[in-house]
């Protein structure tokens, strides 16, 4: 289908702004300490009889084992008394999110399908997590929800019906799991190895879900990821992407303090209402005001505006000029994202020539405008292609997508 049919009003008239998330799931009887905050660890220690006066020191030790050394077994925690190790193992685990499949793209991108506690019949909930190696960094793209309650019309995740919020531990757990898989833990026995460059150097919350619809868990999970004595990713290397949940943007700045990316994608309300239906609730005027007021905004801490390039929909040169006018005065970067197609979508990616012309206008206006090269297309790992196997693609659909990736 061509992009022009995307503008047919009847396609969008019924698109609800949001779906209801599941309020319950069945947690395992023996919880995992992986992803826990210090307060939760203190509570866990209390529950196995560690007195309050000892808790602080024991939390420090557990923290070091779990988040610096990546311990997977209580028995390995030699700084803890043997009885305490046994008591912890009685009641807790160090389980990571379970890997269902791992795919490695020809360009080195890795995608993990992860199973999380789910339905009472034992069926897990699934999310995807993607690692993108580059020469100067390694970026881990993590999820905040199973699916997404929002229905952006160009996003595959938005078509998934089942939605549940991740816990803070499940959010931080994705970083722990990536460090395991990439063998990216500090090797305390080899001092120099502690200095080696981290493979996971950046985290972007651009996987499944709308992070600002799961605010507390995202805030608490990212606090674990950013803790300087543990996983230690600086907040400047953590980016939270939102589709524009205006009332939560100031809180995100104050309480999370990560870098902010805003999924803009259109410069008029008329078009944005169709691409990002949440715009009907929080229109551009309000969104831009929230961006201008973002706590800590400065030239050193710019907002990234994401703009997906949809052929014949939002990619005219007039759109490019209107984009510049819209963000005028905001310290910003612009990320032009070539649209990643998925089976059944009504959109097409803009032609490269058009993306280049669009990008030139943005660049001439003084904005860095890297065109985000699609990564991992052959394994469906690119932005907006994430959709867990709960609603699996057929083998034929996957082949079709792979073919598209190879012929691009
Ligand atoms: N829900 C958040 C974060 C997850 S989506 C948000 O919307 O910002 C991460 C980014 O991928 C967003 O900018 C989103 O608009 C973009 N995206 C979604 N589907 C896409 C697709 N098919 N092709 C390219 N980018 C897409
Ligand atoms: Fe949800 Fe973001 Fe996809 Fe929109 S683009 S449906 S907010 S994941």
Short mmCIF file of C-alpha atoms and ligand atoms in Angstrom, two decimals:
data_model
loop_
_atom_site.label_atom_id
_atom_site.label_comp_id
_atom_site.label_asym_id
_atom_site.label_seq_id
_atom_site.Cartn_x
_atom_site.Cartn_y
_atom_site.Cartn_z
CA UNK A 1 0.00 0.00 0.00
CA UNK A 2 1.24 3.53 -0.61
CA UNK A 3 1.67 6.25 1.93
CA UNK A 4 -1.09 8.35 0.40
CA UNK A 5 -3.69 5.93 1.73
CA UNK A 6 -2.28 6.70 5.18
CA UNK A 7 -3.98 10.04 5.04
CA UNK A 8 -7.46 8.57 4.63
CA UNK A 9 -9.31 10.00 7.64
CA UNK A 10 -11.33 6.84 8.29
CA UNK A 11 -8.08 4.97 9.04
CA UNK A 12 -7.60 7.10 12.13
CA UNK A 13 -11.05 8.20 13.21
CA UNK A 14 -11.38 5.16 15.45
CA UNK A 15 -7.81 5.05 16.77
CA UNK A 16 -8.25 5.27 20.53
CA UNK A 17 -5.65 7.30 22.36
CA UNK A 18 -4.77 4.51 24.77
CA UNK A 19 -5.48 0.95 25.90
CA UNK A 20 -5.79 -0.34 29.47
CA UNK A 21 -2.68 -1.95 30.98
CA UNK A 22 -3.00 -5.23 32.89
CA UNK A 23 -3.13 -4.47 36.56
CA UNK A 24 -1.92 -7.90 37.71
CA UNK A 25 0.62 -10.56 36.89
CA UNK A 26 1.90 -13.53 38.85
CA UNK A 27 5.27 -12.84 40.47
CA UNK A 28 7.56 -15.81 41.25
CA UNK A 29 7.38 -17.26 44.76
CA UNK A 30 11.11 -16.68 45.22
CA UNK A 31 11.91 -13.15 44.09
CA UNK A 32 15.20 -12.17 42.49
CA UNK A 33 17.38 -9.51 44.11
CA UNK A 34 18.64 -8.43 40.69
CA UNK A 35 17.40 -4.91 39.99
CA UNK A 36 16.57 -4.20 43.65
CA UNK A 37 17.27 -0.77 45.14
CA UNK A 38 19.26 -0.39 48.37
CA UNK A 39 16.04 0.02 50.36
CA UNK A 40 14.59 -3.17 48.88
CA UNK A 41 17.80 -5.05 49.61
CA UNK A 42 17.76 -3.82 53.22
CA UNK A 43 14.20 -5.07 53.53
CA UNK A 44 15.18 -8.43 52.01
CA UNK A 45 18.04 -8.73 54.48
CA UNK A 46 15.69 -7.83 57.32
CA UNK A 47 13.35 -10.61 56.23
CA UNK A 48 16.10 -13.20 56.68
CA UNK A 49 16.98 -11.92 60.13
CA UNK A 50 19.77 -9.39 59.52
CA UNK A 51 19.43 -6.72 62.21
CA UNK A 52 19.06 -3.06 61.28
CA UNK A 53 22.56 -2.14 62.46
CA UNK A 54 24.15 -4.65 60.11
CA UNK A 55 21.95 -3.98 57.12
CA UNK A 56 23.85 -1.01 55.72
CA UNK A 57 27.11 -2.89 55.48
CA UNK A 58 25.46 -6.01 54.07
CA UNK A 59 23.62 -3.96 51.45
CA UNK A 60 26.98 -2.47 50.38
CA UNK A 61 28.40 -5.95 49.98
CA UNK A 62 25.41 -7.32 48.07
CA UNK A 63 25.42 -4.21 45.88
CA UNK A 64 29.04 -4.77 44.97
CA UNK A 65 28.51 -8.46 44.19
CA UNK A 66 25.39 -7.95 42.13
CA UNK A 67 26.06 -4.68 40.30
CA UNK A 68 29.87 -4.51 40.04
CA UNK A 69 30.87 -8.15 39.73
CA UNK A 70 27.71 -9.58 38.26
CA UNK A 71 27.50 -12.49 40.74
CA UNK A 72 24.99 -15.14 39.71
CA UNK A 73 25.23 -17.30 42.78
CA UNK A 74 24.99 -16.45 46.50
CA UNK A 75 27.66 -19.07 47.21
CA UNK A 76 30.22 -16.92 45.35
CA UNK A 77 29.67 -13.97 47.73
CA UNK A 78 32.68 -14.72 49.87
CA UNK A 79 32.53 -11.50 51.90
CA UNK A 80 29.18 -12.57 53.37
CA UNK A 81 29.01 -15.11 56.21
CA UNK A 82 28.18 -18.60 55.00
CA UNK A 83 24.93 -18.75 57.01
CA UNK A 84 23.71 -15.52 55.49
CA UNK A 85 24.48 -16.78 51.98
CA UNK A 86 22.44 -19.89 52.71
CA UNK A 87 19.58 -17.89 54.24
CA UNK A 88 19.43 -15.61 51.21
CA UNK A 89 19.47 -18.56 48.83
CA UNK A 90 16.51 -20.05 50.76
CA UNK A 91 14.30 -17.05 50.09
CA UNK A 92 15.70 -15.25 47.04
CA UNK A 93 17.37 -15.86 43.70
CA UNK A 94 19.74 -13.88 41.48
CA UNK A 95 17.71 -14.70 38.39
CA UNK A 96 17.85 -12.38 35.41
CA UNK A 97 15.03 -11.89 32.94
CA UNK A 98 14.98 -15.21 31.08
CA UNK A 99 16.30 -15.25 27.52
CA UNK A 100 13.86 -16.86 25.10
CA UNK A 101 15.88 -16.15 21.98
CA UNK A 102 19.02 -14.25 21.09
CA UNK A 103 19.53 -12.98 17.57
CA UNK A 104 22.70 -11.43 16.25
CA UNK A 105 22.42 -9.19 13.19
CA UNK A 106 24.95 -9.05 10.40
CA UNK A 107 25.94 -5.59 11.72
CA UNK A 108 26.61 -6.89 15.24
CA UNK A 109 23.32 -5.68 16.74
CA UNK A 110 21.92 -8.20 19.21
CA UNK A 111 18.32 -8.62 20.12
CA UNK A 112 17.07 -10.61 23.08
CA UNK A 113 13.51 -11.74 23.51
CA UNK A 114 13.05 -11.89 27.28
CA UNK A 115 10.44 -13.69 29.34
CA UNK A 116 9.12 -12.05 32.50
CA UNK A 117 6.64 -13.32 35.09
CA UNK A 118 3.22 -13.39 33.44
CA UNK A 119 -0.13 -15.09 33.50
CA UNK A 120 -1.43 -17.47 36.19
CA UNK A 121 -1.36 -20.32 33.65
CA UNK A 122 2.42 -19.96 33.48
CA UNK A 123 2.56 -18.11 30.18
CA UNK A 124 5.27 -15.46 30.47
CA UNK A 125 5.10 -11.85 29.33
CA UNK A 126 7.70 -10.91 26.77
CA UNK A 127 9.79 -7.87 26.02
CA UNK A 128 12.66 -7.14 23.73
CA UNK A 129 15.99 -5.58 24.51
CA UNK A 130 18.53 -4.57 21.88
CA UNK A 131 22.30 -3.92 22.02
CA UNK A 132 23.81 -1.73 19.32
CA UNK A 133 27.63 -1.65 19.18
CA UNK A 134 29.28 1.38 17.56
CA UNK A 135 32.90 2.39 17.34
CA UNK A 136 32.79 4.92 20.20
CA UNK A 137 29.96 3.48 22.30
CA UNK A 138 27.66 0.58 22.92
CA UNK A 139 24.02 1.45 23.34
CA UNK A 140 21.50 -0.73 25.10
CA UNK A 141 17.88 -0.08 24.18
CA UNK A 142 15.61 -1.18 27.02
CA UNK A 143 11.85 -1.52 27.46
CA UNK A 144 9.61 0.06 30.09
CA UNK A 145 6.40 -1.88 29.41
CA UNK A 146 5.28 -5.13 27.83
CA UNK A 147 3.66 -3.61 24.72
CA UNK A 148 2.47 -0.02 24.90
CA UNK A 149 -0.88 1.50 25.79
CA UNK A 150 -0.46 4.15 23.12
CA UNK A 151 -1.32 3.59 19.48
CA UNK A 152 1.12 5.54 17.32
CA UNK A 153 0.08 4.57 13.82
CA UNK A 154 3.61 3.95 12.48
CA UNK A 155 4.81 1.83 15.45
CA UNK A 156 4.68 -1.94 15.57
CA UNK A 157 4.77 -2.08 19.38
CA UNK A 158 1.63 0.05 19.47
CA UNK A 159 -0.31 -2.72 17.72
CA UNK A 160 0.34 -5.18 20.55
CA UNK A 161 -2.75 -5.63 22.69
CA UNK A 162 -1.30 -7.00 25.92
CA UNK A 163 0.26 -4.29 28.06
CA UNK A 164 1.78 -4.46 31.50
CA UNK A 165 4.16 -2.17 33.33
CA UNK A 166 7.62 -3.48 34.12
CA UNK A 167 8.82 -3.33 37.72
CA UNK A 168 11.86 -1.20 38.55
CA UNK A 169 13.85 -4.41 39.02
CA UNK A 170 12.85 -5.68 35.58
CA UNK A 171 13.99 -2.38 34.07
CA UNK A 172 17.43 -2.46 35.73
CA UNK A 173 17.56 -6.24 35.17
CA UNK A 174 17.85 -5.67 31.42
CA UNK A 175 21.18 -3.88 31.95
CA UNK A 176 22.43 -6.68 34.21
CA UNK A 177 21.45 -9.24 31.60
CA UNK A 178 23.23 -7.38 28.80
CA UNK A 179 26.41 -7.19 30.90
CA UNK A 180 26.19 -10.98 31.38
CA UNK A 181 25.68 -11.67 27.71
CA UNK A 182 28.47 -9.36 26.61
CA UNK A 183 30.85 -10.45 29.34
CA UNK A 184 30.95 -6.84 30.45
CA UNK A 185 31.53 -7.09 34.21
CA UNK A 186 34.43 -5.60 36.11
CA UNK A 187 37.02 -8.30 36.59
CA UNK A 188 38.07 -7.55 40.15
CA UNK A 189 40.86 -10.14 40.05
CA UNK A 190 42.54 -8.35 37.15
CA UNK A 191 42.81 -4.71 38.29
CA UNK A 192 43.58 -3.27 34.84
CA UNK A 193 40.48 -4.91 33.45
CA UNK A 194 38.39 -2.63 35.67
CA UNK A 195 39.55 0.27 33.53
CA UNK A 196 38.66 -1.26 30.20
CA UNK A 197 35.98 0.45 28.18
CA UNK A 198 32.50 -0.69 29.01
CA UNK A 199 30.64 -2.44 26.20
CA UNK A 200 27.34 -1.12 27.50
CA UNK A 201 28.23 2.58 27.75
CA UNK A 202 24.83 4.12 27.03
CA UNK A 203 21.23 3.23 27.78
CA UNK A 204 18.24 4.48 25.85
CA UNK A 205 14.69 3.88 26.96
CA UNK A 206 13.44 3.47 23.44
CA UNK A 207 12.30 -0.13 23.44
CA UNK A 208 8.75 -1.16 24.13
CA UNK A 209 6.45 1.10 26.06
CA UNK A 210 5.91 4.68 27.08
CA UNK A 211 8.26 5.28 30.03
CA UNK A 212 6.34 8.23 31.42
CA UNK A 213 3.27 5.99 31.77
CA UNK A 214 5.28 3.84 34.16
CA UNK A 215 6.94 6.72 35.94
CA UNK A 216 7.86 5.41 39.39
CA UNK A 217 9.28 2.11 38.14
CA UNK A 218 11.29 3.88 35.42
CA UNK A 219 12.61 6.43 37.91
CA UNK A 220 13.59 3.79 40.45
CA UNK A 221 15.00 1.36 37.87
CA UNK A 222 17.13 4.06 36.26
CA UNK A 223 18.38 5.15 39.70
CA UNK A 224 19.82 1.65 40.09
CA UNK A 225 21.34 1.81 36.60
CA UNK A 226 22.92 5.23 37.35
CA UNK A 227 24.23 4.37 40.83
CA UNK A 228 27.92 5.33 40.86
CA UNK A 229 28.87 2.43 43.12
CA UNK A 230 27.11 -0.15 40.99
CA UNK A 231 26.15 -0.34 37.33
CA UNK A 232 27.49 3.22 37.12
CA UNK A 233 26.04 4.57 33.89
CA UNK A 234 26.12 8.35 34.16
CA UNK A 235 22.74 10.08 33.71
CA UNK A 236 24.20 11.92 30.75
CA UNK A 237 24.49 8.55 29.06
CA UNK A 238 20.91 7.57 29.78
CA UNK A 239 18.20 8.88 27.46
CA UNK A 240 14.50 8.61 28.08
CA UNK A 241 12.27 8.89 25.04
CA UNK A 242 8.65 9.98 25.40
CA UNK A 243 5.84 10.36 22.94
CA UNK A 244 4.87 13.52 24.84
CA UNK A 245 3.24 12.85 28.21
CA UNK A 246 3.26 16.55 29.00
CA UNK A 247 2.27 16.51 32.70
CA UNK A 248 5.16 14.15 33.52
CA UNK A 249 7.96 15.91 31.63
CA UNK A 250 8.95 18.31 34.42
CA UNK A 251 8.90 15.45 36.94
CA UNK A 252 11.12 13.42 34.61
CA UNK A 253 13.66 16.26 34.64
CA UNK A 254 13.53 16.73 38.40
CA UNK A 255 13.28 13.16 39.59
CA UNK A 256 15.04 11.12 36.90
CA UNK A 257 17.46 13.66 35.43
CA UNK A 258 18.25 11.62 32.33
CA UNK A 259 18.62 13.13 28.88
CA UNK A 260 15.25 13.71 27.24
CA UNK A 261 14.18 12.67 23.76
CA UNK A 262 10.79 13.68 22.44
CA UNK A 263 9.06 11.79 19.64
CA UNK A 264 7.85 14.75 17.63
CA UNK A 265 7.31 13.31 14.13
CA UNK A 266 5.00 16.09 12.92
CA UNK A 267 4.87 19.87 13.03
CA UNK A 268 1.10 20.40 12.92
CA UNK A 269 -1.54 19.14 15.33
CA UNK A 270 -3.58 17.90 12.42
CA UNK A 271 -0.85 15.46 11.35
CA UNK A 272 0.49 14.65 14.81
CA UNK A 273 -3.02 13.71 15.97
CA UNK A 274 -2.89 10.95 13.37
CA UNK A 275 0.67 9.79 13.88
CA UNK A 276 0.82 10.08 17.68
CA UNK A 277 -2.81 10.00 18.90
CA UNK A 278 -1.67 11.16 22.37
CA UNK A 279 -1.33 14.56 20.70
CA UNK A 280 -5.11 14.87 20.92
CA UNK A 281 -4.70 15.00 24.70
CA UNK A 282 -1.47 17.02 24.81
CA UNK A 283 -1.19 19.14 21.67
CA UNK A 284 2.01 20.62 20.25
CA UNK A 285 1.64 23.96 22.02
CA UNK A 286 1.65 22.29 25.44
CA UNK A 287 4.38 19.85 24.45
CA UNK A 288 6.70 22.60 23.23
CA UNK A 289 6.09 24.62 26.39
CA UNK A 290 6.98 21.58 28.54
CA UNK A 291 10.19 21.21 26.50
CA UNK A 292 11.11 24.87 26.91
CA UNK A 293 10.58 24.52 30.67
CA UNK A 294 12.47 21.19 30.97
CA UNK A 295 14.51 21.33 34.19
CA UNK A 296 18.24 21.55 33.56
CA UNK A 297 17.88 22.35 29.87
CA UNK A 298 21.04 24.00 28.50
CA UNK A 299 23.38 23.79 25.54
CA UNK A 300 25.18 21.00 27.31
CA UNK A 301 21.91 19.19 28.03
CA UNK A 302 19.87 19.45 24.88
CA UNK A 303 16.57 17.82 24.11
CA UNK A 304 16.65 15.38 21.21
CA UNK A 305 13.66 15.64 18.90
CA UNK A 306 12.98 12.41 17.09
CA UNK A 307 11.40 12.64 13.68
CA UNK A 308 10.52 9.49 11.76
CA UNK A 309 10.74 9.98 8.01
CA UNK A 310 7.48 8.87 6.38
CA UNK A 311 7.30 9.12 2.63
CA UNK A 312 4.80 11.70 1.44
CA UNK A 313 3.44 12.17 4.97
CA UNK A 314 5.79 14.40 6.98
CA UNK A 315 8.93 14.66 4.83
CA UNK A 316 8.43 17.77 2.67
CA UNK A 317 11.00 20.55 2.76
CA UNK A 318 8.24 22.86 4.04
CA UNK A 319 7.92 20.41 6.98
CA UNK A 320 11.66 20.73 7.58
CA UNK A 321 11.42 24.54 7.72
CA UNK A 322 8.36 24.40 9.97
CA UNK A 323 10.27 22.05 12.27
CA UNK A 324 13.03 24.60 12.67
CA UNK A 325 10.49 27.33 13.49
CA UNK A 326 8.72 25.09 16.00
CA UNK A 327 11.80 24.32 18.10
CA UNK A 328 13.39 27.76 17.77
CA UNK A 329 15.13 28.80 20.98
CA UNK A 330 15.22 25.30 22.51
CA UNK A 331 18.71 23.81 22.93
CA UNK A 332 18.08 20.80 20.74
CA UNK A 333 19.34 18.01 18.55
CA UNK A 334 17.24 16.48 15.83
CA UNK A 335 17.28 12.77 15.13
CA UNK A 336 15.88 11.90 11.74
CA UNK A 337 14.87 8.24 11.87
CA UNK A 338 14.30 6.39 8.62
CA UNK A 339 10.98 4.62 9.05
CA UNK A 340 11.41 0.91 9.78
CA UNK A 341 8.67 -0.95 7.97
CA UNK A 342 6.77 -3.87 9.46
CA UNK A 343 4.24 -6.23 7.92
CA UNK A 344 0.87 -4.60 7.49
CA UNK A 345 2.02 -1.00 7.90
CA UNK A 346 0.48 1.66 5.69
CA UNK A 347 3.65 3.76 5.66
CA UNK A 348 6.83 3.73 3.63
CA UNK A 349 10.24 5.15 4.45
CA UNK A 350 11.10 8.42 2.71
CA UNK A 351 13.54 8.20 -0.19
CA UNK A 352 17.18 8.71 0.81
CA UNK A 353 17.44 11.73 -1.44
CA UNK A 354 14.54 13.36 0.39
CA UNK A 355 16.00 12.50 3.79
CA UNK A 356 19.25 14.13 2.73
CA UNK A 357 17.53 17.31 1.56
CA UNK A 358 15.47 17.45 4.75
CA UNK A 359 18.57 16.90 6.83
CA UNK A 360 20.45 19.67 4.98
CA UNK A 361 17.79 22.24 5.93
CA UNK A 362 18.04 21.15 9.55
CA UNK A 363 21.83 21.28 9.42
CA UNK A 364 21.87 24.73 7.77
CA UNK A 365 19.69 26.00 10.60
CA UNK A 366 22.50 25.08 13.00
CA UNK A 367 21.30 21.75 14.35
CA UNK A 368 23.30 18.58 14.38
CA UNK A 369 21.04 16.19 12.53
CA UNK A 370 22.52 12.76 12.37
CA UNK A 371 20.30 10.47 10.38
CA UNK A 372 19.99 7.46 12.60
CA UNK A 373 21.12 4.56 10.49
CA UNK A 374 18.71 1.72 10.94
CA UNK A 375 20.46 -1.07 12.79
CA UNK A 376 19.61 -4.71 13.03
CA UNK A 377 16.85 -4.55 10.48
CA UNK A 378 17.49 -8.16 9.50
CA UNK A 379 16.49 -9.27 13.00
CA UNK A 380 13.62 -6.78 13.43
CA UNK A 381 15.51 -4.91 16.10
CA UNK A 382 15.14 -1.40 14.76
CA UNK A 383 13.00 1.31 16.39
CA UNK A 384 9.32 0.58 16.29
CA UNK A 385 9.79 -2.97 15.10
CA UNK A 386 9.84 -4.40 18.58
CA UNK A 387 6.88 -6.60 19.22
CA UNK A 388 7.17 -9.60 21.46
CA UNK A 389 6.44 -13.09 20.31
CA UNK A 390 3.18 -12.98 22.26
CA UNK A 391 1.91 -12.03 18.83
CA UNK A 392 4.52 -13.72 16.75
CA UNK A 393 5.19 -12.81 13.18
CA UNK A 394 4.75 -15.63 10.77
CA UNK A 395 7.88 -17.03 9.21
CA UNK A 396 6.79 -15.54 5.91
CA UNK A 397 6.45 -12.07 7.44
CA UNK A 398 9.92 -12.34 8.88
CA UNK A 399 11.34 -13.36 5.55
CA UNK A 400 9.57 -10.46 3.87
CA UNK A 401 11.12 -8.09 6.37
CA UNK A 402 14.56 -9.56 5.97
CA UNK A 403 14.25 -9.19 2.24
CA UNK A 404 13.30 -5.54 2.68
CA UNK A 405 16.34 -5.03 4.87
CA UNK A 406 18.66 -6.58 2.36
CA UNK A 407 17.36 -4.66 -0.62
CA UNK A 408 17.21 -1.22 1.06
N1 LIG B 1 7.29 5.24 23.65
C1 LIG B 1 8.44 6.06 23.59
C2 LIG B 1 9.72 5.29 23.51
C3 LIG B 1 9.73 4.04 22.66
S1 LIG B 1 9.61 4.28 20.92
C4 LIG B 1 8.32 7.04 22.43
O1 LIG B 1 7.40 6.91 21.64
O2 LIG B 1 9.13 7.96 22.37
C5 LIG B 1 11.26 4.83 20.48
C6 LIG B 1 11.31 5.67 19.21
O3 LIG B 1 11.09 4.85 18.04
C7 LIG B 1 10.26 6.76 19.16
O4 LIG B 1 10.80 7.98 18.67
C8 LIG B 1 9.29 6.20 18.18
O5 LIG B 1 8.47 7.19 17.63
C9 LIG B 1 10.20 5.54 17.18
N2 LIG B 1 9.52 4.59 16.29
C10 LIG B 1 8.43 3.85 16.56
N3 LIG B 1 8.09 3.09 15.49
C11 LIG B 1 9.01 3.35 14.54
C12 LIG B 1 9.22 2.83 13.20
N4 LIG B 1 8.45 1.90 12.69
N5 LIG B 1 10.27 3.31 12.50
C13 LIG B 1 11.11 4.23 13.07
N6 LIG B 1 10.96 4.72 14.30
C14 LIG B 1 9.91 4.30 15.04
FE1 LIG B 2 4.17 3.45 22.26
FE2 LIG B 2 6.32 4.89 21.55
FE3 LIG B 2 5.30 3.02 19.90
FE4 LIG B 2 3.96 5.29 20.34
S1 LIG B 2 6.00 5.10 19.35
S2 LIG B 2 3.09 3.22 20.31
S3 LIG B 2 4.40 5.69 22.47
S4 LIG B 2 6.24 2.65 21.88
#
